[in-house]
């Protein structure tokens, strides 16, 4: 994660009045592309990386939606993108991790779990297993996505975000294997 943090910090420390414009242009280059084909950008949707024709709204989207529902999570109405967007998938992992931490704390007698930890149920072991499964089944595309961002980004900011994301998922995977 250090390289990603350094890239972001270096970019921000040298940012000037043009930084917002530079980031906007780089965002389009990295994540939107020229729209001619499915390979012109790093599209932040699991379906694009897992369907044969790199299309959105494919089977991965349906499967990830079922996983959210299984754990009692609802996509906010204000989120108007497909549910297999990287932001929602990472948020789901964070939610499962928070619930597992609370369940572990409750089982060790540290504190009483709050109501939000009980929505969707699950013991600490079940929540950790759910994280492992989601990482393997639904976040396996993210390293390729991050490599695509690293190839396309011209600013150290987006390069750093991609690097940091990839390294964090590797660390999460290693930690979940040990638990």
N, CA and C of each residue as an Amber inpcrd file, in Angstrom:
protein
   537
   0.7900000  -1.1950000   0.0000000   0.0000000   0.0000000   0.0000000
   0.8320000   1.2590000   0.0000000   2.1010000   1.1480000   0.4400000
   2.9280000   2.3440000   0.5410000   3.1160000   3.0450000  -0.7930000
   3.3370000   2.2760000  -1.8620000   3.5470000   2.8820000  -3.1780000
   2.3070000   3.6660000  -3.6080000   1.1330000   3.1000000  -3.3740000
  -0.1040000   3.8020000  -3.7230000  -0.2760000   5.0810000  -2.9330000
  -0.0410000   4.9930000  -1.6170000  -0.1270000   6.1960000  -0.7720000
   0.8600000   7.2600000  -1.2310000   2.0800000   6.8280000  -1.5260000
   3.1080000   7.7900000  -1.9560000   2.7150000   8.4760000  -3.2560000
   2.1810000   7.6950000  -4.2040000   1.7720000   8.2800000  -5.4850000
   0.6830000   9.3300000  -5.2830000  -0.3060000   9.0120000  -4.4450000
  -1.3990000   9.9550000  -4.1800000  -0.8690000  11.1910000  -3.4650000
  -0.0610000  10.9890000  -2.4230000   0.4750000  12.1150000  -1.6570000
   1.3590000  13.0050000  -2.5180000   2.1820000  12.3990000  -3.3590000
   3.0570000  13.1730000  -4.2460000   2.2240000  14.0100000  -5.2000000
   1.1920000  13.4050000  -5.7680000   0.3360000  14.1470000  -6.6830000
  -0.3220000  15.3250000  -5.9700000  -0.9160000  15.0510000  -4.8180000
  -1.6420000  16.1040000  -4.1020000  -0.7130000  17.2080000  -3.6080000
   0.5010000  16.8520000  -3.2290000   1.4250000  17.8840000  -2.7310000
   1.8610000  18.8340000  -3.8370000   1.8220000  18.3560000  -5.0790000
   2.2050000  19.2250000  -6.1900000   1.0260000  19.7730000  -6.9670000
  -0.1850000  19.5410000  -6.4650000  -1.3890000  19.9700000  -7.1920000
  -1.4620000  21.4890000  -7.2630000  -1.8680000  21.9750000  -8.4290000
  -2.0170000  23.4070000  -8.6130000  -3.4520000  23.7180000  -9.0540000
  -3.6530000  24.8960000  -9.5840000  -4.9980000  25.3270000  -9.9770000
  -5.5780000  24.4640000 -11.0950000  -4.7330000  23.7670000 -11.8230000
  -5.2010000  22.9370000 -12.9340000  -5.4960000  21.5010000 -12.5190000
  -5.2750000  21.1720000 -11.2590000  -5.4010000  19.7820000 -10.8180000
  -6.7980000  19.2170000 -11.0460000  -7.8390000  19.9920000 -10.7800000
  -9.2060000  19.4800000 -10.9540000  -9.4700000  19.1550000 -12.4180000
  -9.0240000  20.0270000 -13.2960000  -9.1870000  19.7680000 -14.7280000
  -8.3790000  18.5490000 -15.1450000  -7.1410000  18.4650000 -14.6620000
  -6.2960000  17.3110000 -14.9930000  -6.9390000  16.0070000 -14.5290000
  -7.4980000  16.0160000 -13.3200000  -8.1460000  14.8110000 -12.8020000
  -9.4050000  14.4710000 -13.5960000 -10.1630000  15.4800000 -13.9890000
 -11.3760000  15.2350000 -14.7760000 -11.0320000  14.6100000 -16.1260000
 -10.0110000  15.1350000 -16.7690000  -9.5800000  14.5960000 -18.0610000
  -9.0700000  13.1690000 -17.8810000  -8.2810000  12.9660000 -16.8320000
  -7.7380000  11.6350000 -16.5820000  -8.8420000  10.6420000 -16.2150000
  -9.8640000  11.1090000 -15.5000000 -11.0000000  10.2440000 -15.1560000
 -11.6650000   9.7230000 -16.4330000 -11.9080000  10.6170000 -17.3680000
 -12.5410000  10.2160000 -18.6340000 -11.6390000   9.2270000 -19.3640000
 -10.3390000   9.5180000 -19.4270000  -9.3950000   8.6320000 -20.1190000
  -9.3870000   7.2420000 -19.4810000  -9.3400000   7.1940000 -18.1440000
  -9.1920000   5.9170000 -17.4460000 -10.4830000   5.1190000 -17.3480000
 -11.6090000   5.7970000 -17.0570000 -12.8330000   5.0750000 -16.7130000
 -13.9580000   5.1360000 -17.7430000 -13.8860000   6.0740000 -18.6700000
 -14.9600000   6.2140000 -19.6640000 -14.4510000   5.8800000 -21.0590000
 -13.2450000   6.2980000 -21.3770000 -12.6540000   5.9820000 -22.6700000
 -13.3670000   6.6800000 -23.8030000 -13.1330000   6.1930000 -24.9920000
 -13.7560000   6.8210000 -26.1580000 -15.0660000   6.1640000 -26.5340000
 -15.4450000   5.1030000 -25.8240000 -16.7580000   4.4970000 -26.0080000
 -16.9340000   3.6790000 -27.2650000 -15.8570000   3.4570000 -28.0180000
 -15.9750000   2.7040000 -29.2650000 -16.0800000   1.2150000 -28.9910000
 -15.3540000   0.7360000 -27.9970000 -15.4250000  -0.6880000 -27.6740000
 -15.2840000  -0.8850000 -26.1680000 -15.4250000  -2.1120000 -25.7540000
 -15.4020000  -2.4280000 -24.3230000 -13.9940000  -2.4870000 -23.7570000
 -12.9930000  -2.2050000 -24.5860000 -11.6000000  -2.2590000 -24.1390000
 -10.9450000  -0.8840000 -24.0900000 -11.7120000   0.1730000 -24.2820000
 -11.1110000   1.5010000 -24.3570000 -10.9060000   2.1500000 -22.9960000
 -11.3950000   1.5110000 -21.9370000 -11.2390000   2.0770000 -20.5990000
 -11.3170000   0.9540000 -19.5690000 -11.0480000   1.3100000 -18.3320000
 -11.2060000   0.3890000 -17.2040000 -12.5940000   0.6380000 -16.6270000
 -13.5730000  -0.0940000 -17.1330000 -14.9470000   0.1070000 -16.6940000
 -15.1360000  -0.5560000 -15.3270000 -15.6280000   0.1880000 -14.3330000
 -15.6380000  -0.3080000 -12.9480000 -16.8140000  -1.2220000 -12.5890000
 -17.1040000  -2.1890000 -13.4710000 -18.2240000  -3.1030000 -13.2560000
 -17.7480000  -4.5390000 -13.4230000 -18.1350000  -5.3910000 -12.4790000
 -17.7400000  -6.7950000 -12.5470000 -18.1740000  -7.4490000 -13.8500000
 -19.3910000  -7.1680000 -14.3060000 -19.9000000  -7.7980000 -15.5280000
 -18.9910000  -7.5620000 -16.7200000 -18.4300000  -6.3820000 -16.8190000
 -17.5670000  -6.0600000 -17.9560000 -16.3460000  -6.9720000 -17.9620000
 -15.8360000  -7.2850000 -16.7840000 -14.6290000  -8.1040000 -16.6970000
 -14.9100000  -9.5980000 -16.6770000 -16.1500000  -9.9990000 -16.4690000
 -16.4360000 -11.4320000 -16.3410000 -17.3590000 -11.9810000 -17.4200000
 -17.9400000 -11.1310000 -18.2390000 -18.8050000 -11.6420000 -19.3070000
 -17.9900000 -11.7640000 -20.6010000 -18.3130000 -12.7430000 -21.4240000
 -17.5090000 -12.9960000 -22.6320000 -17.3870000 -11.7840000 -23.5630000
 -18.4560000 -10.9990000 -23.6660000 -18.4210000  -9.8540000 -24.5840000
 -18.1560000  -8.5310000 -23.8630000 -17.7500000  -8.6120000 -22.5780000
 -17.4620000  -7.4190000 -21.7700000 -18.6520000  -6.4480000 -21.7580000
 -19.8100000  -6.9810000 -21.4070000 -21.0250000  -6.1840000 -21.3540000
 -21.4290000  -5.9170000 -19.9140000 -22.1080000  -4.8080000 -19.7030000
 -22.6570000  -4.4930000 -18.3920000 -23.9670000  -5.2460000 -18.1860000
 -24.3970000  -5.2910000 -16.9110000 -25.6950000  -5.8550000 -16.5400000
 -25.8180000  -7.3260000 -16.9270000 -24.7720000  -8.0880000 -16.7110000
 -24.7890000  -9.5080000 -17.0280000 -24.9900000 -10.3270000 -15.7530000
 -24.6820000 -11.6140000 -15.8270000 -24.9430000 -12.5390000 -14.7280000
 -24.2880000 -12.1030000 -13.4230000 -23.1020000 -11.5330000 -13.5020000
 -22.4070000 -11.1050000 -12.2850000 -23.2340000 -10.0870000 -11.5070000
 -23.8980000  -9.2020000 -12.2040000 -24.7320000  -8.1960000 -11.5430000
 -25.8690000  -8.8660000 -10.7760000 -26.4990000  -9.8470000 -11.3730000
 -27.5980000 -10.5630000 -10.7000000 -27.0880000 -11.3210000  -9.4770000
 -25.9340000 -11.9580000  -9.6250000 -25.3730000 -12.7290000  -8.5220000
 -24.9540000 -11.8530000  -7.3530000 -24.3730000 -10.7120000  -7.6500000
 -23.9320000  -9.8230000  -6.5760000 -25.1390000  -9.2250000  -5.8570000
 -26.1770000  -8.9610000  -6.5870000 -27.3990000  -8.4420000  -5.9770000
 -27.9820000  -9.4670000  -4.9990000 -27.9430000 -10.7400000  -5.3820000
 -28.4070000 -11.8010000  -4.4840000 -27.5570000 -11.8620000  -3.2110000
 -26.2550000 -11.6670000  -3.3570000 -25.3700000 -11.6790000  -2.1770000
 -25.7240000 -10.5340000  -1.2390000 -25.9630000  -9.3420000  -1.7780000
 -26.3570000  -8.2100000  -0.9270000 -27.6420000  -8.5370000  -0.1790000
 -28.6120000  -9.0670000  -0.9190000 -29.9160000  -9.3740000  -0.3170000
 -29.8030000 -10.4630000   0.7400000 -28.9410000 -11.4450000   0.5060000
 -28.7460000 -12.5280000   1.4700000 -28.3250000 -11.9870000   2.8330000
 -27.5350000 -10.9230000   2.8300000 -27.0390000 -10.3460000   4.0800000
 -27.8370000  -9.1280000   4.5130000 -29.0140000  -8.9370000   3.9230000
 -29.9180000  -7.8880000   4.3620000 -29.4870000  -6.4840000   3.9810000
 -28.7100000  -6.3710000   2.9220000 -28.2440000  -5.0470000   2.4940000
 -29.0070000  -4.6090000   1.2570000 -29.3120000  -3.3440000   1.2210000
 -30.0790000  -2.7670000   0.1240000 -29.2570000  -1.6820000  -0.5420000
 -29.2500000  -1.6560000  -1.8480000 -28.5540000  -0.5980000  -2.5810000
 -29.3780000   0.6740000  -2.4500000 -28.7530000   1.7790000  -2.0610000
 -29.5130000   3.0330000  -1.9190000 -30.1910000   3.4280000  -3.2320000
 -31.3890000   3.9500000  -3.1220000 -32.1270000   4.3910000  -4.3190000
 -31.3520000   5.4400000  -5.1000000 -30.5390000   6.2150000  -4.3950000
 -29.7850000   7.2910000  -5.0470000 -28.6380000   6.7600000  -5.9070000
 -28.2750000   5.4880000  -5.7390000 -27.1890000   4.9050000  -6.5300000
 -27.7700000   4.4120000  -7.8390000 -27.4910000   5.1290000  -8.9160000
 -28.1580000   4.8270000 -10.1870000 -27.2580000   4.1100000 -11.1930000
 -26.3250000   3.3070000 -10.6810000 -25.4590000   2.5010000 -11.5270000
 -25.7270000   1.0240000 -11.2300000 -25.3100000   0.1270000 -12.1260000
 -25.5050000  -1.2960000 -11.8420000 -24.8570000  -1.7140000 -10.5190000
 -25.4490000  -2.6980000  -9.8960000 -25.0670000  -3.0970000  -8.5450000
 -23.7100000  -3.7870000  -8.4680000 -23.1230000  -4.1550000  -9.6170000
 -21.7990000  -4.7670000  -9.5870000 -20.6860000  -3.7350000  -9.7840000
 -20.9910000  -2.4830000  -9.4900000 -19.9790000  -1.4180000  -9.5140000
 -18.9810000  -1.6670000  -8.3910000 -17.7300000  -1.3500000  -8.6360000
 -16.6800000  -1.6060000  -7.6550000 -16.9510000  -0.9250000  -6.3150000
 -17.5360000   0.2500000  -6.3350000 -17.7940000   0.9680000  -5.0810000
 -18.7300000   0.1780000  -4.1750000 -19.8000000  -0.3880000  -4.7520000
 -20.7450000  -1.1600000  -3.9520000 -20.1380000  -2.4860000  -3.4980000
 -19.3710000  -3.1070000  -4.3470000 -18.7660000  -4.3820000  -3.9700000
 -17.7810000  -4.1980000  -2.8100000 -16.9930000  -3.1350000  -2.8590000
 -16.0580000  -2.8720000  -1.7590000 -16.7990000  -2.4520000  -0.4960000
 -17.8750000  -1.7080000  -0.6470000 -18.6980000  -1.3200000   0.5040000
 -19.3150000  -2.5510000   1.1670000 -19.7430000  -3.5090000   0.3600000
 -20.2990000  -4.7510000   0.8820000 -19.2520000  -5.4940000   1.7180000
 -18.0350000  -5.5830000   1.1980000 -16.9560000  -6.2390000   1.9600000
 -16.7040000  -5.5140000   3.2750000 -16.7110000  -4.1980000   3.2510000
 -16.4900000  -3.4250000   4.4770000 -17.6060000  -3.6750000   5.4810000
 -18.8320000  -3.7630000   4.9910000 -19.9760000  -4.0250000   5.8710000
 -19.8520000  -5.4000000   6.5190000 -19.4940000  -6.4140000   5.7280000
 -19.3060000  -7.7540000   6.2940000 -18.1820000  -7.7580000   7.3220000
 -17.1130000  -7.0210000   7.0410000 -15.9850000  -6.9530000   7.9810000
 -16.4170000  -6.2860000   9.2820000 -17.1830000  -5.2160000   9.1860000
 -17.6750000  -4.5440000  10.3940000 -18.5570000  -5.4770000  11.2190000
 -19.4380000  -6.2010000  10.5370000 -20.3180000  -7.1290000  11.2500000
 -19.5200000  -8.2590000  11.9050000 -18.5000000  -8.7510000  11.2120000
 -17.6660000  -9.8090000  11.7840000 -16.9250000  -9.2930000  13.0210000
 -16.4160000  -8.0810000  12.9410000 -15.7190000  -7.4880000  14.0950000
 -16.6690000  -7.3570000  15.2800000 -17.8810000  -6.8930000  15.0180000
 -18.8620000  -6.7520000  16.0990000 -19.2670000  -8.1170000  16.6630000
 -19.4200000  -9.1100000  15.7910000 -19.7780000 -10.4470000  16.2550000
 -18.6520000 -11.0530000  17.0910000 -17.4060000 -10.8260000  16.6810000
 -16.2680000 -11.3140000  17.4630000 -16.2110000 -10.6220000  18.8190000
 -16.4640000  -9.3060000  18.8210000 -16.4700000  -8.5690000  20.0800000
 -17.5700000  -9.0490000  21.0070000 -18.7400000  -9.3320000  20.4340000
 -19.8660000  -9.8000000  21.2540000 -19.5790000 -11.1830000  21.8200000
 -18.9630000 -12.0410000  20.9990000 -18.6990000 -13.4060000  21.4770000
 -17.6090000 -13.4260000  22.5400000 -16.7380000 -12.4040000  22.5290000
 -15.6890000 -12.3620000  23.5560000 -16.1400000 -11.5650000  24.7770000
 -17.3880000 -11.0550000  24.7180000 -17.9350000 -10.3220000  25.8510000
 -17.4970000  -8.8760000  25.9250000 -16.8700000  -8.3640000  24.8630000
 -16.3930000  -6.9730000  24.8780000 -17.5430000  -5.9800000  24.8850000
 -18.5730000  -6.2510000  24.0850000 -19.7190000  -5.3350000  24.0120000
 -20.9090000  -6.0520000  23.4130000 -22.0400000  -5.4350000  23.5930000
 -23.2610000  -5.9680000  22.9860000 -23.3220000  -5.5020000  21.5360000
 -23.6600000  -6.3710000  20.6110000 -23.7870000  -5.9350000  19.2260000
 -24.9710000  -4.9960000  19.0650000 -24.8280000  -4.0240000  18.1590000
 -25.9700000  -3.1510000  17.9070000 -26.8860000  -3.8040000  16.8760000
 -28.0430000  -3.1830000  16.6550000 -29.0440000  -3.7790000  15.7650000
 -28.5230000  -3.9460000  14.3440000 -27.6810000  -2.9980000  13.8770000
 -27.2160000  -3.0780000  12.5000000 -26.3680000  -4.3100000  12.2710000
 -25.6810000  -4.7700000  13.3070000 -24.8500000  -5.9630000  13.1500000
 -25.6970000  -7.2080000  13.0040000 -26.9330000  -7.1650000  13.4860000
 -27.7710000  -8.3510000  13.4450000 -28.6220000  -8.4390000  12.1810000
 -28.7170000  -7.3520000  11.4200000 -29.4760000  -7.4080000  10.1680000
 -28.7690000  -8.3900000   9.2410000 -29.4790000  -9.3650000   8.7800000
 -28.8650000 -10.3580000   7.9260000 -28.2460000 -11.4850000   8.7280000
 -28.1540000 -11.3330000  10.0520000 -27.6490000 -12.3790000  10.9320000
 -26.2140000 -12.7480000  10.6600000 -25.8370000 -13.8960000  11.1750000
 -24.5170000 -14.4240000  10.8920000 -23.5720000 -14.3510000  12.0680000
 -22.9350000 -15.4820000  12.3430000 -21.8840000 -15.5170000  13.3490000
 -20.6140000 -14.9530000  12.7240000 -19.6110000 -14.7350000  13.5640000
 -18.3300000 -14.2350000  13.0510000 -17.7760000 -15.1900000  12.0000000
 -17.8570000 -16.4930000  12.2720000 -17.3430000 -17.4760000  11.3040000
 -18.0900000 -17.4000000   9.9780000 -19.4160000 -17.2570000  10.0440000
 -20.2130000 -17.1690000   8.8150000 -19.8780000 -15.8930000   8.0410000
 -19.6870000 -14.8060000   8.7580000 -19.3720000 -13.5290000   8.1070000
 -17.9840000 -13.5540000   7.4720000 -17.0420000 -14.1810000   8.1440000
 -15.6950000 -14.3100000   7.5690000 -15.7390000 -15.2100000   6.3390000
 -16.4980000 -16.2950000   6.4230000 -16.6500000 -17.1840000   5.2620000
 -17.3210000 -16.4460000   4.0990000 -18.2920000 -15.5990000   4.4150000
 -18.9630000 -14.8240000   3.3690000 -17.9840000 -13.8500000   2.7070000
 -17.0940000 -13.2540000   3.5000000 -16.0900000 -12.3610000   2.9240000
 -15.1430000 -13.1230000   2.0050000 -14.6930000 -14.2870000   2.4590000
 -13.8010000 -15.1080000   1.6250000 -14.4770000 -15.4460000   0.2970000
 -15.7300000 -15.8970000   0.3910000 -16.4640000 -16.2880000  -0.8140000
 -16.6670000 -15.0980000  -1.7420000 -17.0250000 -13.9460000  -1.1820000
 -17.2740000 -12.7760000  -2.0180000 -15.9800000 -12.3070000  -2.6900000
 -14.8910000 -12.3540000  -1.9500000 -13.5870000 -11.9760000  -2.5110000
 -13.2410000 -12.8870000  -3.6820000 -13.4330000 -14.1980000  -3.4940000
 -13.1040000 -15.1560000  -4.5490000 -14.0670000 -15.0990000  -5.7260000
 -15.3560000 -14.9730000  -5.4330000 -16.3700000 -15.0740000  -6.4780000
 -16.6880000 -13.7470000  -7.1640000 -16.5160000 -12.6430000  -6.4310000
 -16.9610000 -11.3640000  -7.0010000 -15.8960000 -10.2810000  -7.0880000
 -14.8090000 -10.4270000  -6.4090000 -13.7780000  -9.3880000  -6.4980000
 -12.5300000  -9.8730000  -7.2280000 -12.6010000 -11.0480000  -7.8100000
 -11.4500000 -11.5870000  -8.5340000 -11.1140000 -10.7650000  -9.7790000
 -12.0450000  -9.9780000 -10.2590000 -11.8360000  -9.1320000 -11.4350000
 -11.1010000  -7.8390000 -11.1170000 -11.0690000  -7.4530000  -9.8500000
 -10.5410000  -6.1360000  -9.4840000  -9.0550000  -5.9780000  -9.7860000
  -8.1940000  -6.9740000  -9.5650000  -6.7860000  -6.7740000  -9.9460000
  -6.6060000  -6.4250000 -11.4260000  -7.3450000  -7.0950000 -12.3120000
  -7.2580000  -6.7710000 -13.7420000  -7.7620000  -5.3540000 -14.0040000
  -8.8510000  -4.9870000 -13.3420000  -9.3760000  -3.6240000 -13.4530000
  -8.3180000  -2.6090000 -13.0030000  -7.6820000  -2.8680000 -11.8580000
  -6.6690000  -1.9470000 -11.3350000  -5.4670000  -1.8480000 -12.2800000
  -5.0570000  -2.9740000 -12.8510000  -3.9570000  -2.9280000 -13.8230000
  -4.3480000  -2.0870000 -15.0310000  -5.6100000  -2.1950000 -15.4630000
  -6.0720000  -1.3660000 -16.5830000  -6.0470000   0.1150000 -16.2240000
  -6.4580000   0.4420000 -15.0000000  -6.3990000   1.8420000 -14.5590000
  -4.9490000   2.3070000 -14.5420000  -4.0630000   1.4960000 -13.9890000
  -2.6420000   1.8710000 -13.9180000  -2.0590000   2.1020000 -15.3090000
  -2.5160000   1.3310000 -16.2970000  -2.0280000   1.5100000 -17.6750000
  -2.5620000   2.7870000 -18.3090000  -3.8090000   3.1350000 -17.9980000
  -4.4660000   4.2510000 -18.6810000  -4.2920000   5.5950000 -17.9750000
  -4.1610000   5.5780000 -16.6760000  -4.0960000   6.8360000 -15.9250000
  -2.8270000   7.6010000 -16.2650000  -2.9640000   8.9110000 -16.3670000
  -1.8030000   9.7780000 -16.6070000  -1.4180000  10.5410000 -15.3460000
  -2.3350000  10.6060000 -14.3900000  -2.0090000  11.2740000 -13.1310000
  -1.6160000  10.2290000 -12.0980000  -0.6970000  10.6050000 -11.2250000
  -0.2770000   9.7050000 -10.1510000  -1.4280000   9.4540000  -9.1840000
  -2.4110000  10.3450000  -9.1510000  -3.5400000  10.1800000  -8.2460000
  -4.3020000   8.8920000  -8.5610000  -4.7790000   8.7510000  -9.8000000
  -5.5480000   7.5590000 -10.1580000  -4.6670000   6.3160000 -10.1950000
  -3.4100000   6.4850000 -10.5950000  -2.4750000   5.3620000 -10.5420000
  -2.3560000   4.8760000  -9.0970000  -2.2140000   5.8190000  -8.1750000
  -2.0740000   5.4740000  -6.7620000  -3.3210000   4.8150000  -6.1990000
  -4.5000000   5.3160000  -6.5680000  -5.7650000   4.7120000  -6.1070000
  -5.8510000   3.2620000  -6.5800000  -5.5100000   3.0170000  -7.8480000
  -5.5710000   1.6580000  -8.3870000  -4.5730000   0.7490000  -7.6770000
  -3.3710000   1.2360000  -7.4940000  -2.3420000   0.4490000  -6.8190000
  -2.7560000   0.1300000  -5.3880000  -3.2500000   1.1200000  -4.6910000
  -3.6860000   0.9430000  -3.3040000  -4.8440000  -0.0530000  -3.2130000
  -5.7960000   0.0270000  -4.1180000  -6.9420000  -0.8790000  -4.1170000
  -6.4850000  -2.3190000  -4.3280000  -5.6200000  -2.5270000  -5.3160000
  -5.1290000  -3.8750000  -5.6110000  -4.3790000  -4.4530000  -4.4090000
  -3.5080000  -3.6560000  -3.8140000  -2.7230000  -4.1290000  -2.6760000
  -3.6030000  -4.3890000  -1.4480000  -4.6330000  -3.5720000  -1.2630000
  -5.5290000  -3.7840000  -0.1290000  -6.3070000  -5.0930000  -0.2750000
  -6.7590000  -5.4010000  -1.4810000  -7.4740000  -6.6580000  -1.6910000
  -6.5510000  -7.8590000  -1.4810000  -5.2990000  -7.7390000  -1.9020000
  -4.3340000  -8.8160000  -1.6450000  -4.1590000  -9.0150000  -0.1440000
  -4.0440000  -7.9180000   0.5970000  -3.8870000  -8.0040000   2.0550000
  -5.1380000  -8.5910000   2.7070000  -6.3140000  -8.1800000   2.2280000
  -7.5640000  -8.7400000   2.7590000  -7.6240000 -10.2410000   2.5240000
  -7.2510000 -10.6660000   1.3220000  -7.2770000 -12.0890000   1.0080000
  -6.3520000 -12.8780000   1.9140000  -5.1480000 -12.3530000   2.1380000
  -4.1910000 -13.0410000   3.0200000  -4.7110000 -13.1120000   4.4410000
  -5.2980000 -12.0060000   4.9190000  -5.8130000 -11.9850000   6.2850000
  -6.9960000 -12.9440000   6.4600000  -7.8900000 -12.9660000   5.4650000
  -9.0630000 -13.8460000   5.5560000  -8.6590000 -15.3240000   5.5400000
  -7.5820000 -15.6440000   4.8480000  -7.1030000 -17.0360000   4.8370000
  -6.6070000 -17.4460000   6.2090000  -6.0250000 -16.4820000   6.9380000
  -5.4810000 -16.7970000   8.2610000  -6.5590000 -16.9210000   9.3200000
  -7.6860000 -16.2430000   9.1430000  -8.7400000 -16.2500000  10.1590000
  -9.4540000 -17.5910000  10.2380000
